[in-house]
mmCIF file of C-alpha atoms in Angstrom:
data_model
loop_
_atom_site.group_PDB
_atom_site.id
_atom_site.type_symbol
_atom_site.label_atom_id
_atom_site.label_comp_id
_atom_site.label_asym_id
_atom_site.label_seq_id
_atom_site.Cartn_x
_atom_site.Cartn_y
_atom_site.Cartn_z
ATOM 1 C CA UNK W 1275 -94.157 -5.290 105.524
ATOM 2 C CA UNK W 1276 -92.037 -6.344 102.309
ATOM 3 C CA UNK W 1277 -90.664 -4.647 99.433
ATOM 4 C CA UNK W 1278 -92.349 -7.997 97.760
ATOM 5 C CA UNK W 1279 -95.463 -7.361 99.526
ATOM 6 C CA UNK W 1280 -96.105 -4.187 98.750
ATOM 7 C CA UNK W 1281 -95.310 -4.083 95.675
ATOM 8 C CA UNK W 1282 -98.165 -6.599 94.817
ATOM 9 C CA UNK W 1283 -100.610 -3.717 96.675
ATOM 10 C CA UNK W 1284 -98.830 -0.564 94.495
ATOM 11 C CA UNK W 1285 -100.955 0.398 90.990
ATOM 12 C CA UNK W 1286 -98.058 -0.283 88.393
ATOM 13 C CA UNK W 1287 -96.529 3.703 88.185
ATOM 14 C CA UNK W 1288 -95.797 3.865 91.601
ATOM 15 C CA UNK W 1289 -94.357 0.494 91.727
ATOM 16 C CA UNK W 1290 -91.887 1.063 89.461
ATOM 17 C CA UNK W 1291 -91.050 4.693 90.658
ATOM 18 C CA UNK W 1292 -90.531 3.381 94.144
ATOM 19 C CA UNK W 1293 -89.477 -0.253 93.750
ATOM 20 C CA UNK W 1294 -87.125 1.002 90.891
ATOM 21 C CA UNK W 1295 -84.430 -1.651 91.345
ATOM 22 C CA UNK W 1296 -86.594 -4.694 91.231
ATOM 23 C CA UNK W 1297 -88.472 -3.028 88.212
ATOM 24 C CA UNK W 1298 -85.380 -2.435 86.227
ATOM 25 C CA UNK W 1299 -84.563 -6.213 87.770
ATOM 26 C CA UNK W 1300 -86.893 -7.386 85.408
ATOM 27 C CA UNK W 1301 -86.761 -5.119 82.997
ATOM 28 C CA UNK W 1302 -83.739 -6.636 82.494
ATOM 29 C CA UNK W 1303 -84.317 -10.161 82.966
ATOM 30 C CA UNK W 1304 -87.568 -10.204 80.207
ATOM 31 C CA UNK W 1305 -85.250 -8.058 77.308
ATOM 32 C CA UNK W 1306 -82.585 -10.360 78.246
ATOM 33 C CA UNK W 1307 -84.632 -13.739 77.353
ATOM 34 C CA UNK W 1308 -86.677 -11.700 74.377
ATOM 35 C CA UNK W 1309 -82.909 -12.219 73.476
ATOM 36 C CA UNK W 1310 -82.085 -16.470 74.043
ATOM 37 C CA UNK W 1311 -83.530 -18.622 71.040
ATOM 38 C CA UNK W 1312 -86.712 -21.217 71.236
ATOM 39 C CA UNK W 1313 -85.858 -23.653 73.021
ATOM 40 C CA UNK W 1314 -82.235 -22.609 73.893
ATOM 41 C CA UNK W 1315 -80.607 -23.994 77.548
ATOM 42 C CA UNK W 1316 -80.782 -21.210 80.118
ATOM 43 C CA UNK W 1317 -78.446 -21.075 83.776
ATOM 44 C CA UNK W 1318 -80.176 -19.360 86.688
ATOM 45 C CA UNK W 1319 -77.491 -19.023 88.960
ATOM 46 C CA UNK W 1320 -78.939 -18.400 92.204
ATOM 47 C CA UNK W 1321 -82.186 -18.869 91.310
ATOM 48 C CA UNK W 1322 -83.687 -18.754 94.934
ATOM 49 C CA UNK W 1323 -87.001 -19.996 93.959
ATOM 50 C CA UNK W 1324 -87.501 -19.356 89.889
ATOM 51 C CA UNK W 1325 -89.023 -16.458 90.635
ATOM 52 C CA UNK W 1326 -87.839 -15.207 87.047
ATOM 53 C CA UNK W 1327 -88.374 -19.165 85.274
ATOM 54 C CA UNK W 1328 -91.765 -17.593 83.747
ATOM 55 C CA UNK W 1329 -89.305 -15.093 81.382
ATOM 56 C CA UNK W 1330 -87.987 -18.227 79.847
ATOM 57 C CA UNK W 1331 -90.985 -20.627 79.109
ATOM 58 C CA UNK W 1332 -89.702 -20.008 75.551
ATOM 59 C CA UNK W 1333 -86.670 -21.878 76.151
ATOM 60 C CA UNK W 1334 -85.363 -24.788 78.144
ATOM 61 C CA UNK W 1335 -84.851 -23.061 82.435
ATOM 62 C CA UNK W 1336 -82.034 -24.505 84.487
ATOM 63 C CA UNK W 1337 -82.210 -23.320 88.307
ATOM 64 C CA UNK W 1338 -79.258 -23.540 90.788
ATOM 65 C CA UNK W 1339 -78.990 -22.352 93.953
ATOM 66 C CA UNK W 1340 -77.066 -23.885 97.036
ATOM 67 C CA UNK W 1341 -79.951 -23.315 98.602
ATOM 68 C CA UNK W 1342 -79.167 -21.723 102.262
ATOM 69 C CA UNK W 1343 -79.922 -17.166 101.500
ATOM 70 C CA UNK W 1344 -83.128 -17.604 102.969
ATOM 71 C CA UNK W 1345 -85.408 -20.363 105.586
ATOM 72 C CA UNK W 1346 -87.970 -19.656 104.609
ATOM 73 C CA UNK W 1347 -88.056 -20.331 100.675
ATOM 74 C CA UNK W 1348 -89.084 -23.251 99.039
ATOM 75 C CA UNK W 1349 -85.820 -24.419 96.925
ATOM 76 C CA UNK W 1350 -87.649 -27.836 95.956
ATOM 77 C CA UNK W 1351 -87.913 -26.427 92.124
ATOM 78 C CA UNK W 1352 -84.973 -26.141 91.856
ATOM 79 C CA UNK W 1353 -82.914 -27.665 88.798
ATOM 80 C CA UNK W 1354 -80.045 -29.350 91.036
ATOM 81 C CA UNK W 1355 -78.516 -27.748 94.578
ATOM 82 C CA UNK W 1356 -74.912 -26.724 94.287
ATOM 83 C CA UNK W 1357 -71.958 -24.410 94.620
ATOM 84 C CA UNK W 1358 -71.989 -22.012 92.577
ATOM 85 C CA UNK W 1359 -68.309 -22.350 92.429
ATOM 86 C CA UNK W 1360 -68.485 -25.793 91.266
ATOM 87 C CA UNK W 1361 -71.881 -25.713 89.094
ATOM 88 C CA UNK W 1362 -72.296 -29.863 88.311
ATOM 89 C CA UNK W 1363 -72.373 -28.894 84.092
ATOM 90 C CA UNK W 1364 -70.074 -29.901 81.572
ATOM 91 C CA UNK W 1365 -68.028 -26.703 79.602
ATOM 92 C CA UNK W 1366 -70.181 -24.784 76.594
ATOM 93 C CA UNK W 1367 -73.853 -25.897 78.172
ATOM 94 C CA UNK W 1368 -75.533 -23.261 78.362
ATOM 95 C CA UNK W 1369 -76.827 -20.323 75.535
ATOM 96 C CA UNK W 1370 -77.356 -18.291 78.064
ATOM 97 C CA UNK W 1371 -77.338 -17.423 81.575
ATOM 98 C CA UNK W 1372 -78.537 -14.632 84.440
ATOM 99 C CA UNK W 1373 -76.520 -13.946 87.828
ATOM 100 C CA UNK W 1374 -79.602 -12.061 89.740
ATOM 101 C CA UNK W 1375 -78.455 -10.236 92.773
ATOM 102 C CA UNK W 1376 -76.441 -13.544 93.821
ATOM 103 C CA UNK W 1377 -72.966 -13.185 93.372
ATOM 104 C CA UNK W 1378 -72.659 -10.141 96.672
ATOM 105 C CA UNK W 1379 -73.722 -13.699 98.477
ATOM 106 C CA UNK W 1380 -70.714 -16.141 97.153
ATOM 107 C CA UNK W 1381 -67.227 -16.313 99.071
ATOM 108 C CA UNK W 1382 -65.530 -16.373 96.315
ATOM 109 C CA UNK W 1383 -67.017 -14.508 93.178
ATOM 110 C CA UNK W 1384 -64.060 -15.330 90.950
ATOM 111 C CA UNK W 1385 -64.389 -19.040 91.054
ATOM 112 C CA UNK W 1386 -68.180 -18.110 90.331
ATOM 113 C CA UNK W 1387 -67.151 -15.762 87.440
ATOM 114 C CA UNK W 1388 -64.580 -18.634 85.859
ATOM 115 C CA UNK W 1389 -67.666 -21.152 86.643
ATOM 116 C CA UNK W 1390 -70.240 -19.529 84.546
ATOM 117 C CA UNK W 1391 -67.648 -18.526 82.004
ATOM 118 C CA UNK W 1392 -66.376 -22.180 81.714
ATOM 119 C CA UNK W 1393 -70.213 -23.406 81.086
ATOM 120 C CA UNK W 1394 -71.282 -20.970 78.701
ATOM 121 C CA UNK W 1395 -71.180 -21.968 75.165
ATOM 122 C CA UNK W 1396 -68.743 -20.144 73.230
ATOM 123 C CA UNK W 1397 -70.999 -16.840 72.439
ATOM 124 C CA UNK W 1398 -73.035 -17.096 74.851
ATOM 125 C CA UNK W 1399 -74.310 -14.235 76.983
ATOM 126 C CA UNK W 1400 -74.340 -13.066 80.541
ATOM 127 C CA UNK W 1401 -77.105 -10.662 82.444
ATOM 128 C CA UNK W 1402 -75.332 -10.387 85.522
ATOM 129 C CA UNK W 1403 -76.951 -8.139 88.418
ATOM 130 C CA UNK W 1404 -75.225 -6.764 91.691
ATOM 131 C CA UNK W 1405 -76.140 -4.324 94.175
ATOM 132 C CA UNK W 1406 -73.904 -1.328 95.231
ATOM 133 C CA UNK W 1407 -75.588 0.802 97.720
ATOM 134 C CA UNK W 1408 -77.411 -1.774 99.935
ATOM 135 C CA UNK W 1409 -78.392 -3.068 103.430
ATOM 136 C CA UNK W 1410 -77.406 -6.543 104.675
ATOM 137 C CA UNK W 1411 -79.521 -9.592 103.877
ATOM 138 C CA UNK W 1412 -79.631 -13.226 103.979
ATOM 139 C CA UNK W 1413 -77.104 -12.927 106.772
ATOM 140 C CA UNK W 1414 -74.384 -14.001 107.440
ATOM 141 C CA UNK W 1415 -74.295 -15.026 103.540
ATOM 142 C CA UNK W 1416 -74.094 -11.742 102.373
ATOM 143 C CA UNK W 1417 -70.436 -11.010 101.778
ATOM 144 C CA UNK W 1418 -69.289 -8.220 99.037
ATOM 145 C CA UNK W 1419 -70.936 -5.164 97.289
ATOM 146 C CA UNK W 1420 -69.295 -3.923 93.899
ATOM 147 C CA UNK W 1421 -68.309 -1.326 91.921
ATOM 148 C CA UNK W 1422 -68.604 -0.968 87.893
ATOM 149 C CA UNK W 1423 -64.884 -1.044 87.909
ATOM 150 C CA UNK W 1424 -65.155 -4.401 90.419
ATOM 151 C CA UNK W 1425 -67.717 -6.100 88.520
ATOM 152 C CA UNK W 1426 -65.460 -5.227 84.957
ATOM 153 C CA UNK W 1427 -61.998 -6.954 86.277
ATOM 154 C CA UNK W 1428 -64.478 -9.942 87.164
ATOM 155 C CA UNK W 1429 -66.312 -10.933 84.329
ATOM 156 C CA UNK W 1430 -62.820 -9.501 82.340
ATOM 157 C CA UNK W 1431 -60.834 -12.097 84.487
ATOM 158 C CA UNK W 1432 -63.059 -14.830 83.564
ATOM 159 C CA UNK W 1433 -62.571 -14.847 80.115
ATOM 160 C CA UNK W 1434 -65.515 -12.832 79.537
ATOM 161 C CA UNK W 1435 -65.986 -9.328 77.433
ATOM 162 C CA UNK W 1436 -68.526 -6.968 78.471
ATOM 163 C CA UNK W 1437 -71.469 -5.989 76.765
ATOM 164 C CA UNK W 1438 -73.079 -2.903 78.602
ATOM 165 C CA UNK W 1439 -72.714 -2.048 82.774
ATOM 166 C CA UNK W 1440 -75.832 0.098 83.807
ATOM 167 C CA UNK W 1441 -76.249 1.606 86.989
ATOM 168 C CA UNK W 1442 -79.582 0.975 88.262
ATOM 169 C CA UNK W 1443 -80.585 4.741 89.187
ATOM 170 C CA UNK W 1444 -78.308 7.708 90.806
ATOM 171 C CA UNK W 1445 -77.954 9.866 94.587
ATOM 172 C CA UNK W 1446 -81.755 10.883 94.435
ATOM 173 C CA UNK W 1447 -83.510 7.217 93.788
ATOM 174 C CA UNK W 1448 -81.188 6.072 96.181
ATOM 175 C CA UNK W 1449 -82.093 8.305 99.292
ATOM 176 C CA UNK W 1450 -85.305 7.759 98.126
ATOM 177 C CA UNK W 1451 -85.552 4.104 99.095
ATOM 178 C CA UNK W 1452 -82.730 4.677 102.348
ATOM 179 C CA UNK W 1453 -86.007 7.093 103.269
ATOM 180 C CA UNK W 1454 -88.753 4.275 103.142
ATOM 181 C CA UNK W 1455 -86.186 1.543 104.729
ATOM 182 C CA UNK W 1456 -86.344 3.653 107.260
ATOM 183 C CA UNK W 1457 -89.633 3.443 108.022
ATOM 184 C CA UNK W 1458 -88.891 -0.225 109.589
ATOM 185 C CA UNK W 1459 -87.291 1.586 112.449
ATOM 186 C CA UNK W 1460 -90.786 2.840 113.744
ATOM 187 C CA UNK W 1461 -92.749 0.441 115.097
ATOM 188 C CA UNK W 1462 -96.280 0.232 116.410
ATOM 189 C CA UNK W 1463 -98.349 3.590 116.491
ATOM 190 C CA UNK W 1464 -95.330 4.992 115.587
ATOM 191 C CA UNK W 1465 -95.308 3.107 111.689
ATOM 192 C CA UNK W 1466 -97.495 5.769 111.492
ATOM 193 C CA UNK W 1467 -95.083 8.789 112.056
ATOM 194 C CA UNK W 1468 -92.549 7.148 110.078
ATOM 195 C CA UNK W 1469 -94.518 6.789 107.123
ATOM 196 C CA UNK W 1470 -96.184 10.277 107.338
ATOM 197 C CA UNK W 1471 -92.158 11.957 107.980
ATOM 198 C CA UNK W 1472 -90.262 9.630 105.724
ATOM 199 C CA UNK W 1473 -92.494 7.849 102.681
ATOM 200 C CA UNK W 1474 -93.170 11.646 101.430
ATOM 201 C CA UNK W 1475 -89.362 11.621 100.984
ATOM 202 C CA UNK W 1476 -88.756 8.388 99.541
ATOM 203 C CA UNK W 1477 -91.952 9.017 97.018
ATOM 204 C CA UNK W 1478 -90.813 12.875 95.693
ATOM 205 C CA UNK W 1479 -86.916 12.103 96.023
ATOM 206 C CA UNK W 1480 -86.798 9.954 92.909
ATOM 207 C CA UNK W 1481 -88.055 12.895 90.830
ATOM 208 C CA UNK W 1482 -84.924 14.733 91.498
ATOM 209 C CA UNK W 1483 -82.365 11.997 89.928
ATOM 210 C CA UNK W 1484 -82.623 13.728 86.930
ATOM 211 C CA UNK W 1485 -79.445 15.951 88.688
ATOM 212 C CA UNK W 1486 -76.841 12.968 89.071
ATOM 213 C CA UNK W 1487 -75.794 13.020 85.918
ATOM 214 C CA UNK W 1488 -72.904 10.797 86.975
ATOM 215 C CA UNK W 1489 -74.356 8.213 89.280
ATOM 216 C CA UNK W 1490 -71.529 7.276 91.237
ATOM 217 C CA UNK W 1491 -74.735 6.659 94.327
ATOM 218 C CA UNK W 1492 -76.483 3.478 93.042
ATOM 219 C CA UNK W 1493 -78.084 1.189 94.354
ATOM 220 C CA UNK W 1494 -76.688 -1.466 91.937
ATOM 221 C CA UNK W 1495 -75.151 -2.356 88.370
ATOM 222 C CA UNK W 1496 -76.747 -4.312 85.451
ATOM 223 C CA UNK W 1497 -74.333 -5.644 83.545
ATOM 224 C CA UNK W 1498 -74.241 -8.137 79.762
ATOM 225 C CA UNK W 1499 -71.295 -10.242 79.384
ATOM 226 C CA UNK W 1500 -70.669 -12.193 76.740
ATOM 227 C CA UNK W 1501 -68.180 -15.231 76.137
ATOM 228 C CA UNK W 1502 -65.528 -15.509 73.339
ATOM 229 C CA UNK W 1503 -66.167 -17.230 70.399
ATOM 230 C CA UNK W 1504 -69.502 -18.511 68.302
ATOM 231 C CA UNK W 1505 -71.273 -16.914 65.210
#
């Protein structure tokens, strides 16, 4: 069962506990959208199937993707099919942009960051979320993982400035997620054994995440950046 399907079946509190990365992303997008003015243009760079479009119902949402990440996805609702390193928009167009767990899937992340900076209006804000400790996915289009320092380098080199970078959980949340990942290796009737062996650690380990103060072991980072200029 995919984590998306699993999330639909879990009670809200348990979903938030187990699928911490996914719910943290949703919280970040919701908070970011609340700060974008009504009717403003918002770019979702790497939109996939546009799963975050509903958060921007007050704004004008523009979804763009290359459309190669997942063969089972429906890309027909996108506003444009395009390489993120060559966005088909004029400069200073968007009041805000989001790039959600997409930067690992582009071959030239610096070019993509430069394009996001170019198309943002002066003072425009970017919500950027990247993985740090994550399995390969959407192969073969999976190229990079990011530290907070690599992320800062890419953002600042593009001419934007960092407002915040936050890790998504620490060591114990990471290990809890890895335990749950392991259930997939127990096929058929063995899946019951796998669930018993790894399911309990997957639920219990995140409870100890407060012990990791540095959070050098993390699932990923949530970053907010701003283009210079504007009011």
